[in-house]
């Protein structure tokens, strides 16, 4: 089956395949169904890997946003502090987020700008994942997003709002799970667990 899957075009031109097609159509159908199933599994696996990669990237972005807003990096620092002199270990990713923050702070059309909308989404995601008590988080707009989310939960009047938030809740849940798994993977010994 693996050979058929890899080299189906070549196998299809062989005399053996023509014999199978002419004399045993049920066997041909079975082989084609198995090839189709294997292809669908492969596509599903690739799609899952791509989704997982997105969740990992969002988790990394949350870590970097936390890093920028608490410690600062080369171009953007916490409110009231100068940026750090030396770059951090994840400077390539950190720089992209710093440029996005800088653009967000200077942009005049935040409501329609796609880059600003991406930053709004990152800030909202941070607020959904943030466990720092209200008023103590250095990330911009964290408290406001938390309050807005609490108000939405309190109202929860329309079914359409719940349906839209269901996808958002799923995203938050998956990014949180990836964040936990990556933090477990970064431990160097079992004693760091507790």
mmCIF file of C-alpha atoms in Angstrom:
data_model
loop_
_atom_site.group_PDB
_atom_site.id
_atom_site.type_symbol
_atom_site.label_atom_id
_atom_site.label_comp_id
_atom_site.label_asym_id
_atom_site.label_seq_id
_atom_site.Cartn_x
_atom_site.Cartn_y
_atom_site.Cartn_z
ATOM 1 C CA UNK A 1 0.000 0.000 0.000
ATOM 2 C CA UNK A 2 2.878 2.355 0.757
ATOM 3 C CA UNK A 3 4.391 1.695 -2.631
ATOM 4 C CA UNK A 4 1.004 2.319 -4.240
ATOM 5 C CA UNK A 5 0.595 5.555 -2.305
ATOM 6 C CA UNK A 6 4.053 6.807 -3.259
ATOM 7 C CA UNK A 7 4.112 5.749 -6.879
ATOM 8 C CA UNK A 8 0.442 5.504 -7.825
ATOM 9 C CA UNK A 9 0.866 7.205 -11.209
ATOM 10 C CA UNK A 10 3.536 4.698 -12.226
ATOM 11 C CA UNK A 11 1.619 1.720 -10.816
ATOM 12 C CA UNK A 12 -1.538 2.818 -12.635
ATOM 13 C CA UNK A 13 0.261 2.468 -15.989
ATOM 14 C CA UNK A 14 1.424 -1.099 -15.344
ATOM 15 C CA UNK A 15 -0.091 -4.175 -16.891
ATOM 16 C CA UNK A 16 -0.816 -5.607 -13.424
ATOM 17 C CA UNK A 17 -3.032 -2.630 -12.567
ATOM 18 C CA UNK A 18 -4.910 -2.964 -15.873
ATOM 19 C CA UNK A 19 -5.407 -6.670 -15.152
ATOM 20 C CA UNK A 20 -6.735 -5.861 -11.668
ATOM 21 C CA UNK A 21 -9.077 -3.208 -13.048
ATOM 22 C CA UNK A 22 -10.428 -5.527 -15.743
ATOM 23 C CA UNK A 23 -10.791 -8.683 -13.633
ATOM 24 C CA UNK A 24 -11.435 -7.577 -10.033
ATOM 25 C CA UNK A 25 -13.119 -4.140 -9.794
ATOM 26 C CA UNK A 26 -13.976 -4.697 -6.119
ATOM 27 C CA UNK A 27 -10.293 -5.131 -5.270
ATOM 28 C CA UNK A 28 -9.492 -2.010 -7.276
ATOM 29 C CA UNK A 29 -12.182 -0.117 -5.371
ATOM 30 C CA UNK A 30 -10.784 -1.368 -2.055
ATOM 31 C CA UNK A 31 -7.260 -0.257 -2.976
ATOM 32 C CA UNK A 32 -8.487 3.159 -4.126
ATOM 33 C CA UNK A 33 -10.523 3.600 -0.923
ATOM 34 C CA UNK A 34 -7.498 2.748 1.227
ATOM 35 C CA UNK A 35 -5.342 5.176 -0.717
ATOM 36 C CA UNK A 36 -7.992 7.865 -0.285
ATOM 37 C CA UNK A 37 -8.254 7.169 3.467
ATOM 38 C CA UNK A 38 -4.480 7.343 3.861
ATOM 39 C CA UNK A 39 -4.403 10.631 1.958
ATOM 40 C CA UNK A 40 -7.185 12.072 4.152
ATOM 41 C CA UNK A 41 -5.333 11.004 7.326
ATOM 42 C CA UNK A 42 -2.156 12.635 6.031
ATOM 43 C CA UNK A 43 -4.015 15.881 5.243
ATOM 44 C CA UNK A 44 -5.707 15.889 8.655
ATOM 45 C CA UNK A 45 -2.347 15.324 10.353
ATOM 46 C CA UNK A 46 -0.787 18.221 8.420
ATOM 47 C CA UNK A 47 -3.721 20.491 9.303
ATOM 48 C CA UNK A 48 -3.410 19.547 12.997
ATOM 49 C CA UNK A 49 0.337 20.243 12.913
ATOM 50 C CA UNK A 50 -0.289 23.657 11.313
ATOM 51 C CA UNK A 51 -2.900 24.474 13.971
ATOM 52 C CA UNK A 52 -0.539 23.374 16.734
ATOM 53 C CA UNK A 53 2.191 25.569 15.254
ATOM 54 C CA UNK A 54 -0.157 28.577 15.400
ATOM 55 C CA UNK A 55 -0.955 27.880 19.063
ATOM 56 C CA UNK A 56 2.741 27.564 19.887
ATOM 57 C CA UNK A 57 3.474 30.854 18.118
ATOM 58 C CA UNK A 58 0.666 32.584 20.033
ATOM 59 C CA UNK A 59 1.960 31.149 23.306
ATOM 60 C CA UNK A 60 5.453 32.427 22.472
ATOM 61 C CA UNK A 61 3.983 35.831 21.579
ATOM 62 C CA UNK A 62 2.290 35.957 25.002
ATOM 63 C CA UNK A 63 5.590 35.153 26.724
ATOM 64 C CA UNK A 64 7.376 37.823 24.713
ATOM 65 C CA UNK A 65 4.633 40.385 25.357
ATOM 66 C CA UNK A 66 4.967 39.663 29.080
ATOM 67 C CA UNK A 67 8.764 40.016 28.764
ATOM 68 C CA UNK A 68 8.510 43.362 26.950
ATOM 69 C CA UNK A 69 5.979 44.795 29.380
ATOM 70 C CA UNK A 70 7.789 43.688 32.559
ATOM 71 C CA UNK A 71 11.511 43.749 31.725
ATOM 72 C CA UNK A 72 11.640 45.630 28.458
ATOM 73 C CA UNK A 73 13.814 44.915 25.474
ATOM 74 C CA UNK A 74 15.978 46.947 23.093
ATOM 75 C CA UNK A 75 13.308 49.245 21.608
ATOM 76 C CA UNK A 76 10.268 49.092 23.892
ATOM 77 C CA UNK A 77 10.263 49.011 27.660
ATOM 78 C CA UNK A 78 7.769 49.036 30.507
ATOM 79 C CA UNK A 79 5.950 52.280 31.244
ATOM 80 C CA UNK A 80 8.299 54.707 32.973
ATOM 81 C CA UNK A 81 11.475 52.733 32.258
ATOM 82 C CA UNK A 82 14.069 52.958 29.534
ATOM 83 C CA UNK A 83 14.432 49.970 27.200
ATOM 84 C CA UNK A 84 17.175 47.438 27.955
ATOM 85 C CA UNK A 85 20.586 47.904 26.383
ATOM 86 C CA UNK A 86 21.197 44.312 25.305
ATOM 87 C CA UNK A 87 18.811 42.141 23.271
ATOM 88 C CA UNK A 88 17.032 39.167 24.803
ATOM 89 C CA UNK A 89 17.613 35.523 23.742
ATOM 90 C CA UNK A 90 14.462 35.502 21.567
ATOM 91 C CA UNK A 91 15.339 38.770 19.869
ATOM 92 C CA UNK A 92 14.091 37.865 16.378
ATOM 93 C CA UNK A 93 10.533 37.262 17.567
ATOM 94 C CA UNK A 94 10.758 39.980 20.186
ATOM 95 C CA UNK A 95 11.761 42.583 17.618
ATOM 96 C CA UNK A 96 8.678 41.868 15.494
ATOM 97 C CA UNK A 97 6.408 42.357 18.479
ATOM 98 C CA UNK A 98 8.268 45.508 19.504
ATOM 99 C CA UNK A 99 7.732 46.972 16.041
ATOM 100 C CA UNK A 100 4.042 46.063 16.255
ATOM 101 C CA UNK A 101 3.760 47.773 19.669
ATOM 102 C CA UNK A 102 5.523 50.859 18.374
ATOM 103 C CA UNK A 103 3.211 51.002 15.347
ATOM 104 C CA UNK A 104 0.184 50.528 17.608
ATOM 105 C CA UNK A 105 1.219 53.412 19.835
ATOM 106 C CA UNK A 106 1.663 55.810 16.911
ATOM 107 C CA UNK A 107 -1.089 54.740 14.493
ATOM 108 C CA UNK A 108 -3.961 57.172 13.983
ATOM 109 C CA UNK A 109 -6.423 54.676 12.455
ATOM 110 C CA UNK A 110 -6.381 51.828 14.975
ATOM 111 C CA UNK A 111 -9.925 50.750 14.232
ATOM 112 C CA UNK A 112 -9.256 49.974 10.559
ATOM 113 C CA UNK A 113 -5.528 49.207 10.516
ATOM 114 C CA UNK A 114 -4.868 45.425 10.160
ATOM 115 C CA UNK A 115 -1.636 45.621 12.150
ATOM 116 C CA UNK A 116 -3.406 47.426 14.982
ATOM 117 C CA UNK A 117 -6.245 44.901 14.899
ATOM 118 C CA UNK A 118 -3.658 42.143 15.304
ATOM 119 C CA UNK A 119 -2.250 43.982 18.314
ATOM 120 C CA UNK A 120 -5.756 44.364 19.785
ATOM 121 C CA UNK A 121 -6.183 40.600 19.448
ATOM 122 C CA UNK A 122 -2.843 39.901 21.124
ATOM 123 C CA UNK A 123 -3.710 42.247 24.001
ATOM 124 C CA UNK A 124 -7.140 40.628 24.385
ATOM 125 C CA UNK A 125 -5.558 37.164 24.358
ATOM 126 C CA UNK A 126 -3.048 38.283 26.987
ATOM 127 C CA UNK A 127 -5.879 39.558 29.187
ATOM 128 C CA UNK A 128 -7.723 36.248 28.843
ATOM 129 C CA UNK A 129 -4.605 34.314 29.872
ATOM 130 C CA UNK A 130 -3.279 36.757 32.491
ATOM 131 C CA UNK A 131 -3.399 35.561 36.099
ATOM 132 C CA UNK A 132 -1.888 38.701 37.638
ATOM 133 C CA UNK A 133 -4.387 40.461 39.930
ATOM 134 C CA UNK A 134 -6.214 43.463 38.446
ATOM 135 C CA UNK A 135 -4.181 46.645 38.430
ATOM 136 C CA UNK A 136 -0.827 44.889 38.879
ATOM 137 C CA UNK A 137 -0.197 43.763 35.298
ATOM 138 C CA UNK A 138 2.135 45.996 33.276
ATOM 139 C CA UNK A 139 0.643 44.975 29.934
ATOM 140 C CA UNK A 140 -1.327 47.837 28.369
ATOM 141 C CA UNK A 141 -5.121 47.532 28.453
ATOM 142 C CA UNK A 142 -5.028 44.239 30.381
ATOM 143 C CA UNK A 143 -7.336 45.462 33.147
ATOM 144 C CA UNK A 144 -9.731 47.058 30.652
ATOM 145 C CA UNK A 145 -10.022 43.850 28.637
ATOM 146 C CA UNK A 146 -10.579 41.830 31.828
ATOM 147 C CA UNK A 147 -13.362 44.190 32.912
ATOM 148 C CA UNK A 148 -14.952 44.066 29.469
ATOM 149 C CA UNK A 149 -14.869 40.266 29.508
ATOM 150 C CA UNK A 150 -16.455 40.196 32.973
ATOM 151 C CA UNK A 151 -19.213 42.498 31.747
ATOM 152 C CA UNK A 152 -19.825 40.218 28.743
ATOM 153 C CA UNK A 153 -20.073 37.205 31.033
ATOM 154 C CA UNK A 154 -22.468 39.042 33.331
ATOM 155 C CA UNK A 155 -24.728 40.107 30.494
ATOM 156 C CA UNK A 156 -24.456 37.072 28.156
ATOM 157 C CA UNK A 157 -27.779 38.067 26.655
ATOM 158 C CA UNK A 158 -27.555 37.205 22.980
ATOM 159 C CA UNK A 159 -26.936 33.770 21.532
ATOM 160 C CA UNK A 160 -24.866 35.239 18.672
ATOM 161 C CA UNK A 161 -22.375 36.742 21.134
ATOM 162 C CA UNK A 162 -22.006 33.369 22.829
ATOM 163 C CA UNK A 163 -21.375 31.622 19.508
ATOM 164 C CA UNK A 164 -18.680 34.126 18.574
ATOM 165 C CA UNK A 165 -17.074 33.854 21.990
ATOM 166 C CA UNK A 166 -17.094 30.053 21.764
ATOM 167 C CA UNK A 167 -14.381 30.145 19.125
ATOM 168 C CA UNK A 168 -12.471 32.730 21.143
ATOM 169 C CA UNK A 169 -12.780 30.588 24.280
ATOM 170 C CA UNK A 170 -11.480 27.579 22.373
ATOM 171 C CA UNK A 171 -8.490 29.585 21.130
ATOM 172 C CA UNK A 172 -7.712 30.791 24.665
ATOM 173 C CA UNK A 173 -8.024 27.236 25.994
ATOM 174 C CA UNK A 174 -5.685 25.790 23.358
ATOM 175 C CA UNK A 175 -3.067 28.536 23.764
ATOM 176 C CA UNK A 176 -3.210 28.017 27.530
ATOM 177 C CA UNK A 177 -2.680 24.263 27.075
ATOM 178 C CA UNK A 178 0.301 24.833 24.760
ATOM 179 C CA UNK A 179 1.736 27.318 27.234
ATOM 180 C CA UNK A 180 1.478 24.786 30.067
ATOM 181 C CA UNK A 181 3.020 22.037 27.942
ATOM 182 C CA UNK A 182 5.893 24.243 26.820
ATOM 183 C CA UNK A 183 6.585 25.334 30.396
ATOM 184 C CA UNK A 184 6.695 21.662 31.434
ATOM 185 C CA UNK A 185 9.116 20.979 28.599
ATOM 186 C CA UNK A 186 11.408 23.800 29.725
ATOM 187 C CA UNK A 187 11.856 22.316 33.210
ATOM 188 C CA UNK A 188 15.276 20.860 33.773
ATOM 189 C CA UNK A 189 14.397 18.541 36.678
ATOM 190 C CA UNK A 190 11.295 16.989 38.254
ATOM 191 C CA UNK A 191 11.871 18.989 41.455
ATOM 192 C CA UNK A 192 10.877 22.206 39.636
ATOM 193 C CA UNK A 193 7.341 20.897 39.380
ATOM 194 C CA UNK A 194 6.043 22.053 42.733
#
